[in-house]
Coordinates of N, CA and C in Angstrom, one line a residue:
M1320 N -47.7 38.0 -46.1 CA -48.5 37.0 -46.9 C -49.1 36.0 -46.1
S1321 N -50.4 35.7 -46.3 CA -51.1 34.7 -45.5 C -50.6 33.3 -46.0
D1322 N -51.0 32.3 -45.1 CA -50.7 30.9 -45.5 C -51.3 30.5 -46.8
E1323 N -52.5 30.9 -47.0 CA -53.2 30.6 -48.3 C -52.5 31.2 -49.5
E1324 N -52.0 32.4 -49.3 CA -51.3 33.1 -50.4 C -49.9 32.5 -50.7
A1325 N -49.4 31.9 -49.6 CA -48.0 31.3 -49.7 C -48.0 29.9 -50.3
R1326 N -49.1 29.3 -50.5 CA -49.2 27.9 -51.0 C -48.7 27.9 -52.4
T1327 N -48.0 26.8 -52.7 CA -47.7 26.6 -54.1 C -48.8 25.8 -54.8
P1328 N -48.9 25.9 -56.2 CA -50.0 25.2 -56.9 C -50.1 23.7 -56.5
A1329 N -49.0 23.0 -56.2 CA -49.1 21.6 -55.9 C -49.8 21.4 -54.6
Q1330 N -50.0 22.4 -53.8 CA -50.7 22.2 -52.5 C -52.2 22.4 -52.6
F1331 N -52.7 22.7 -53.8 CA -54.1 22.8 -53.9 C -54.7 21.5 -54.5
A1332 N -54.7 20.5 -53.6 CA -55.3 19.2 -54.0 C -56.8 19.4 -54.1
P1333 N -57.5 18.6 -54.8 CA -57.2 17.4 -55.6 C -56.8 17.7 -57.0
Y1334 N -56.5 18.9 -57.4 CA -56.3 19.3 -58.8 C -54.9 18.9 -59.2
G1335 N -54.8 18.4 -60.5 CA -53.5 18.1 -61.1 C -52.9 19.4 -61.7
D1336 N -51.8 19.3 -62.2 CA -51.1 20.4 -62.9 C -51.9 20.8 -64.1
F1337 N -52.6 21.9 -64.0 CA -53.3 22.5 -65.1 C -54.3 21.5 -65.8
T1338 N -54.9 20.6 -65.1 CA -55.9 19.8 -65.6 C -57.1 20.6 -65.9
A1339 N -58.1 20.1 -66.6 CA -59.3 20.8 -67.1 C -60.0 21.5 -65.9
D1340 N -60.0 21.0 -64.7 CA -60.8 21.6 -63.6 C -59.8 22.3 -62.7
C1341 N -58.6 22.5 -63.0 CA -57.6 23.2 -62.2 C -58.0 24.7 -62.0
P1342 N -58.1 25.2 -60.8 CA -58.4 26.6 -60.6 C -57.3 27.5 -61.2
A1343 N -56.1 27.1 -61.4 CA -55.1 27.9 -62.0 C -55.4 28.2 -63.5
R1344 N -56.0 27.2 -64.1 CA -56.5 27.5 -65.5 C -57.5 28.5 -65.6
L1345 N -58.4 28.6 -64.6 CA -59.5 29.6 -64.6 C -58.8 31.0 -64.4
A1346 N -57.8 31.0 -63.5 CA -57.1 32.3 -63.3 C -56.4 32.8 -64.5
V1347 N -55.7 31.9 -65.2 CA -55.0 32.2 -66.4 C -56.0 32.7 -67.5
D1348 N -57.1 32.0 -67.6 CA -58.1 32.4 -68.5 C -58.7 33.8 -68.3
L1349 N -58.8 34.2 -67.0 CA -59.3 35.5 -66.6 C -58.3 36.6 -67.1
F1350 N -57.1 36.3 -67.0 CA -56.1 37.3 -67.4 C -55.8 37.2 -68.9
A1351 N -56.2 36.1 -69.6 CA -56.0 36.0 -71.0 C -57.0 36.9 -71.7
S1352 N -58.1 37.1 -71.0 CA -59.1 38.1 -71.6 C -58.6 39.5 -71.3
G1353 N -58.0 40.0 -72.3 CA -57.2 41.3 -72.1 C -57.9 42.4 -71.4
W1354 N -59.2 42.5 -71.6 CA -59.9 43.6 -71.0 C -60.4 43.4 -69.6
L1355 N -60.6 42.1 -69.2 CA -61.1 41.8 -67.9 C -60.3 42.4 -66.8
P1356 N -59.0 42.2 -66.7 CA -58.2 42.9 -65.6 C -58.2 44.4 -65.7
V1357 N -58.3 44.9 -66.9 CA -58.4 46.4 -67.0 C -59.7 46.9 -66.4
V1358 N -60.8 46.2 -66.7 CA -62.1 46.6 -66.1 C -62.1 46.5 -64.6
V1359 N -61.5 45.4 -64.1 CA -61.4 45.2 -62.6 C -60.6 46.4 -62.0
F1360 N -59.5 46.7 -62.6 CA -58.7 47.8 -62.1 C -59.5 49.1 -62.2
A1361 N -60.2 49.4 -63.2 CA -61.0 50.6 -63.4 C -62.1 50.7 -62.3
L1362 N -62.6 49.6 -61.9 CA -63.7 49.6 -60.9 C -63.2 49.5 -59.4
R1363 N -61.9 49.6 -59.2 CA -61.2 49.4 -57.9 C -61.7 50.4 -56.9
E1364 N -62.2 51.6 -57.3 CA -62.6 52.6 -56.3 C -64.1 52.7 -56.0
G1365 N -64.8 51.8 -56.7 CA -66.3 51.8 -56.4 C -67.1 51.7 -57.7
P1366 N -68.4 51.7 -57.5 CA -69.3 51.5 -58.6 C -69.1 52.6 -59.7
M1367 N -69.4 52.2 -60.9 CA -69.3 53.1 -62.1 C -70.2 52.7 -63.2
R1368 N -70.7 53.7 -63.9 CA -71.6 53.5 -65.0 C -70.8 53.1 -66.2
P1369 N -71.4 52.4 -67.2 CA -70.6 51.9 -68.3 C -70.0 53.0 -69.1
G1370 N -70.7 54.1 -69.3 CA -70.1 55.2 -70.1 C -68.9 55.8 -69.4
R1371 N -68.9 56.0 -68.1 CA -67.7 56.5 -67.4 C -66.6 55.4 -67.5
L1372 N -66.9 54.2 -67.4 CA -65.9 53.1 -67.5 C -65.2 53.2 -68.8
R1373 N -65.9 53.4 -69.9 CA -65.4 53.5 -71.2 C -64.4 54.7 -71.3
E1374 N -64.9 55.8 -70.8 CA -64.0 57.0 -70.8 C -62.7 56.8 -70.0
Q1375 N -62.8 56.1 -68.9 CA -61.7 55.9 -68.0 C -60.7 54.9 -68.6
I1376 N -61.2 53.9 -69.3 CA -60.4 52.9 -69.8 C -59.7 53.3 -71.1
G1377 N -60.5 53.9 -72.0 CA -60.0 54.3 -73.3 C -59.6 53.1 -74.2
G1378 N -60.0 53.2 -75.5 CA -59.6 52.2 -76.4 C -60.5 50.9 -76.4
I1379 N -61.5 50.9 -75.6 CA -62.4 49.8 -75.6 C -63.7 50.2 -76.3
S1380 N -64.2 49.3 -77.1 CA -65.5 49.6 -77.8 C -66.6 49.3 -76.8
Q1381 N -67.8 49.9 -77.1 CA -69.0 49.6 -76.3 C -69.3 48.2 -76.3
K1382 N -69.2 47.5 -77.5 CA -69.5 46.1 -77.6 C -68.6 45.2 -76.7
V1383 N -67.3 45.5 -76.8 CA -66.4 44.7 -76.0 C -66.6 45.0 -74.5
L1384 N -66.8 46.2 -74.1 CA -67.1 46.5 -72.7 C -68.3 45.8 -72.2
T1385 N -69.4 45.8 -73.0 CA -70.6 45.1 -72.6 C -70.4 43.6 -72.5
Q1386 N -69.7 43.0 -73.4 CA -69.4 41.6 -73.3 C -68.5 41.3 -72.1
T1387 N -67.5 42.1 -71.8 CA -66.7 41.9 -70.7 C -67.4 42.0 -69.4
L1388 N -68.3 43.0 -69.3 CA -69.1 43.2 -68.0 C -70.1 42.0 -67.9
R1389 N -70.7 41.6 -68.9 CA -71.6 40.4 -68.8 C -70.9 39.2 -68.4
R1390 N -69.7 39.0 -68.9 CA -68.9 37.8 -68.5 C -68.5 37.9 -67.1
M1391 N -68.1 39.1 -66.7 CA -67.7 39.3 -65.3 C -68.9 39.1 -64.3
E1392 N -70.1 39.5 -64.8 CA -71.3 39.3 -63.9 C -71.6 37.8 -63.8
R1393 N -71.5 37.1 -64.9 CA -71.7 35.6 -64.9 C -70.7 34.9 -64.0
L1394 N -69.5 35.4 -64.0 CA -68.5 34.8 -63.1 C -68.5 35.2 -61.7
G1395 N -69.4 36.1 -61.4 CA -69.5 36.6 -60.0 C -68.5 37.6 -59.6
L1396 N -67.9 38.3 -60.6 CA -66.8 39.3 -60.3 C -67.4 40.7 -60.1
V1397 N -68.6 41.0 -60.7 CA -69.2 42.3 -60.6 C -70.7 42.1 -60.3
T1398 N -71.3 43.1 -59.7 CA -72.8 43.1 -59.6 C -73.2 44.3 -60.4
R1399 N -74.4 44.1 -61.0 CA -75.0 45.1 -61.8 C -76.2 45.7 -61.1
H1400 N -76.1 47.0 -60.9 CA -77.2 47.7 -60.2 C -78.0 48.5 -61.2
R1401 N -79.3 48.2 -61.2 CA -80.2 48.9 -62.1 C -81.1 49.9 -61.2
Y1402 N -81.2 51.1 -61.7 CA -82.0 52.1 -61.0 C -83.2 52.5 -61.8
A1403 N -84.3 52.4 -61.2 CA -85.6 52.7 -61.9 C -85.7 54.3 -61.9
E1404 N -85.1 54.8 -62.9 CA -85.1 56.3 -63.1 C -85.4 56.5 -64.6
A1405 N -85.7 57.8 -64.9 CA -85.8 58.1 -66.3 C -84.8 59.2 -66.6
P1406 N -83.8 58.9 -67.4 CA -83.6 57.6 -68.1 C -83.0 56.6 -67.2
P1407 N -83.2 55.3 -67.5 CA -82.6 54.2 -66.6 C -81.1 54.4 -66.4
R1408 N -80.7 54.0 -65.3 CA -79.3 54.1 -64.9 C -78.8 52.7 -64.5
V1409 N -77.6 52.4 -64.9 CA -76.9 51.1 -64.5 C -75.5 51.4 -64.0
E1410 N -75.1 50.7 -62.9 CA -73.8 50.8 -62.4 C -73.3 49.4 -62.2
Y1411 N -72.0 49.3 -62.3 CA -71.3 48.0 -62.0 C -70.4 48.2 -60.9
E1412 N -70.3 47.1 -60.0 CA -69.5 47.2 -58.8 C -68.8 45.9 -58.6
L1413 N -67.5 45.9 -58.2 CA -66.8 44.6 -57.9 C -67.4 43.9 -56.7
T1414 N -67.5 42.6 -56.8 CA -67.9 41.8 -55.7 C -66.6 41.5 -54.9
E1415 N -66.7 40.7 -53.8 CA -65.5 40.4 -53.1 C -64.5 39.6 -53.9
P1416 N -64.9 38.6 -54.7 CA -63.9 37.9 -55.5 C -63.3 38.9 -56.6
G1417 N -64.1 39.8 -57.1 CA -63.6 40.8 -58.0 C -62.6 41.7 -57.4
R1418 N -62.8 42.1 -56.1 CA -61.9 43.0 -55.4 C -60.6 42.2 -55.1
E1419 N -60.7 40.9 -54.8 CA -59.5 40.1 -54.6 C -58.7 39.9 -55.8
L1420 N -59.2 40.0 -57.0 CA -58.4 40.0 -58.2 C -57.5 41.2 -58.3
L1421 N -57.7 42.2 -57.6 CA -56.8 43.4 -57.6 C -55.4 43.0 -57.1
T1422 N -55.3 42.0 -56.2 CA -54.0 41.5 -55.7 C -53.1 41.1 -56.8
P1423 N -53.5 40.1 -57.6 CA -52.6 39.7 -58.7 C -52.4 40.8 -59.8
I1424 N -53.5 41.7 -59.9 CA -53.3 42.8 -60.9 C -52.3 43.7 -60.4
Y1425 N -52.3 44.1 -59.2 CA -51.2 45.0 -58.6 C -49.9 44.3 -58.7
A1426 N -49.8 43.0 -58.5 CA -48.5 42.3 -58.6 C -48.0 42.3 -60.0
L1427 N -48.9 42.1 -60.9 CA -48.5 42.1 -62.4 C -48.1 43.6 -62.7
G1428 N -48.7 44.6 -62.2 CA -48.3 45.9 -62.5 C -47.0 46.3 -62.0
R1429 N -46.6 45.8 -60.7 CA -45.3 46.0 -60.2 C -44.3 45.3 -61.1
W1430 N -44.6 44.1 -61.5 CA -43.6 43.4 -62.4 C -43.4 44.1 -63.7
A1431 N -44.5 44.6 -64.3 CA -44.4 45.4 -65.5 C -43.6 46.6 -65.3
Y1432 N -43.8 47.3 -64.2 CA -43.0 48.6 -64.0 C -41.5 48.2 -63.9
R1433 N -41.2 47.1 -63.2 CA -39.8 46.8 -63.1 C -39.1 46.2 -64.4
H1434 N -39.9 45.5 -65.2 CA -39.3 44.8 -66.3 C -39.8 45.2 -67.7
A1435 N -40.7 46.2 -67.8 CA -41.2 46.6 -69.2 C -40.1 47.0 -70.1
D1436 N -39.1 47.8 -69.6 CA -38.0 48.3 -70.5 C -37.2 47.1 -71.1
T1437 N -37.0 46.1 -70.2 CA -36.2 44.9 -70.7 C -37.0 44.2 -71.7
V1438 N -38.3 43.9 -71.5 CA -39.1 43.2 -72.4 C -39.2 44.0 -73.7
L1439 N -39.5 45.2 -73.6 CA -39.7 46.0 -74.8 C -38.4 46.2 -75.6
S1440 N -37.3 46.2 -75.0 CA -36.0 46.4 -75.7 C -35.6 45.2 -76.5
T1441 N -36.2 44.0 -76.2 CA -35.9 42.8 -76.9 C -36.8 42.5 -78.1
M1442 N -37.9 43.3 -78.2 CA -38.8 43.1 -79.2 C -38.3 43.7 -80.5
T1443 N -38.5 42.9 -81.6 CA -38.0 43.4 -82.9 C -39.2 44.0 -83.7
D1444 N -40.4 43.5 -83.5 CA -41.5 44.0 -84.3 C -42.2 45.2 -83.6
P1445 N -42.2 46.4 -84.2 CA -42.8 47.6 -83.6 C -44.2 47.4 -83.1
E1446 N -45.0 46.5 -83.8 CA -46.4 46.3 -83.4 C -46.4 45.6 -82.1
E1447 N -45.5 44.7 -81.8 CA -45.4 44.0 -80.5 C -45.3 45.0 -79.4
Q1448 N -44.6 46.0 -79.6 CA -44.3 47.0 -78.5 C -45.5 47.8 -78.1
T1449 N -46.5 47.9 -79.0 CA -47.7 48.6 -78.7 C -48.9 47.7 -78.4
A1450 N -48.7 46.4 -78.5 CA -49.8 45.4 -78.3 C -50.2 45.5 -76.8
G1451 N -51.5 45.3 -76.6 CA -51.9 45.3 -75.2 C -53.3 45.7 -75.1

């Protein structure tokens, strides 16, 4: 783990604990958007067309995928490549910040693999067990 990765949130001056401009709030917001980490993970191996992304992800509507990709583009997490072909072709690719998001996504995946049974076994509402 690098020195930067080992820092605690308190070491990221001049931000206060989760104040409005705190980078941690941005990170939490990215993960609160349920589809954004899924799209990042789906793009981990390289550029992909929206139709293929939808097939790979499953369960995401075209509208939500489009909104998520547009947001990711505005945030600088993906680049959109348009090809002047007939019919037109578009591909999305992770930028460096987008690729770096894979680190916490993989960490969250490891946590889920280790603890999903515990969390799911404590849920009483069957709908909570399939939420996600």
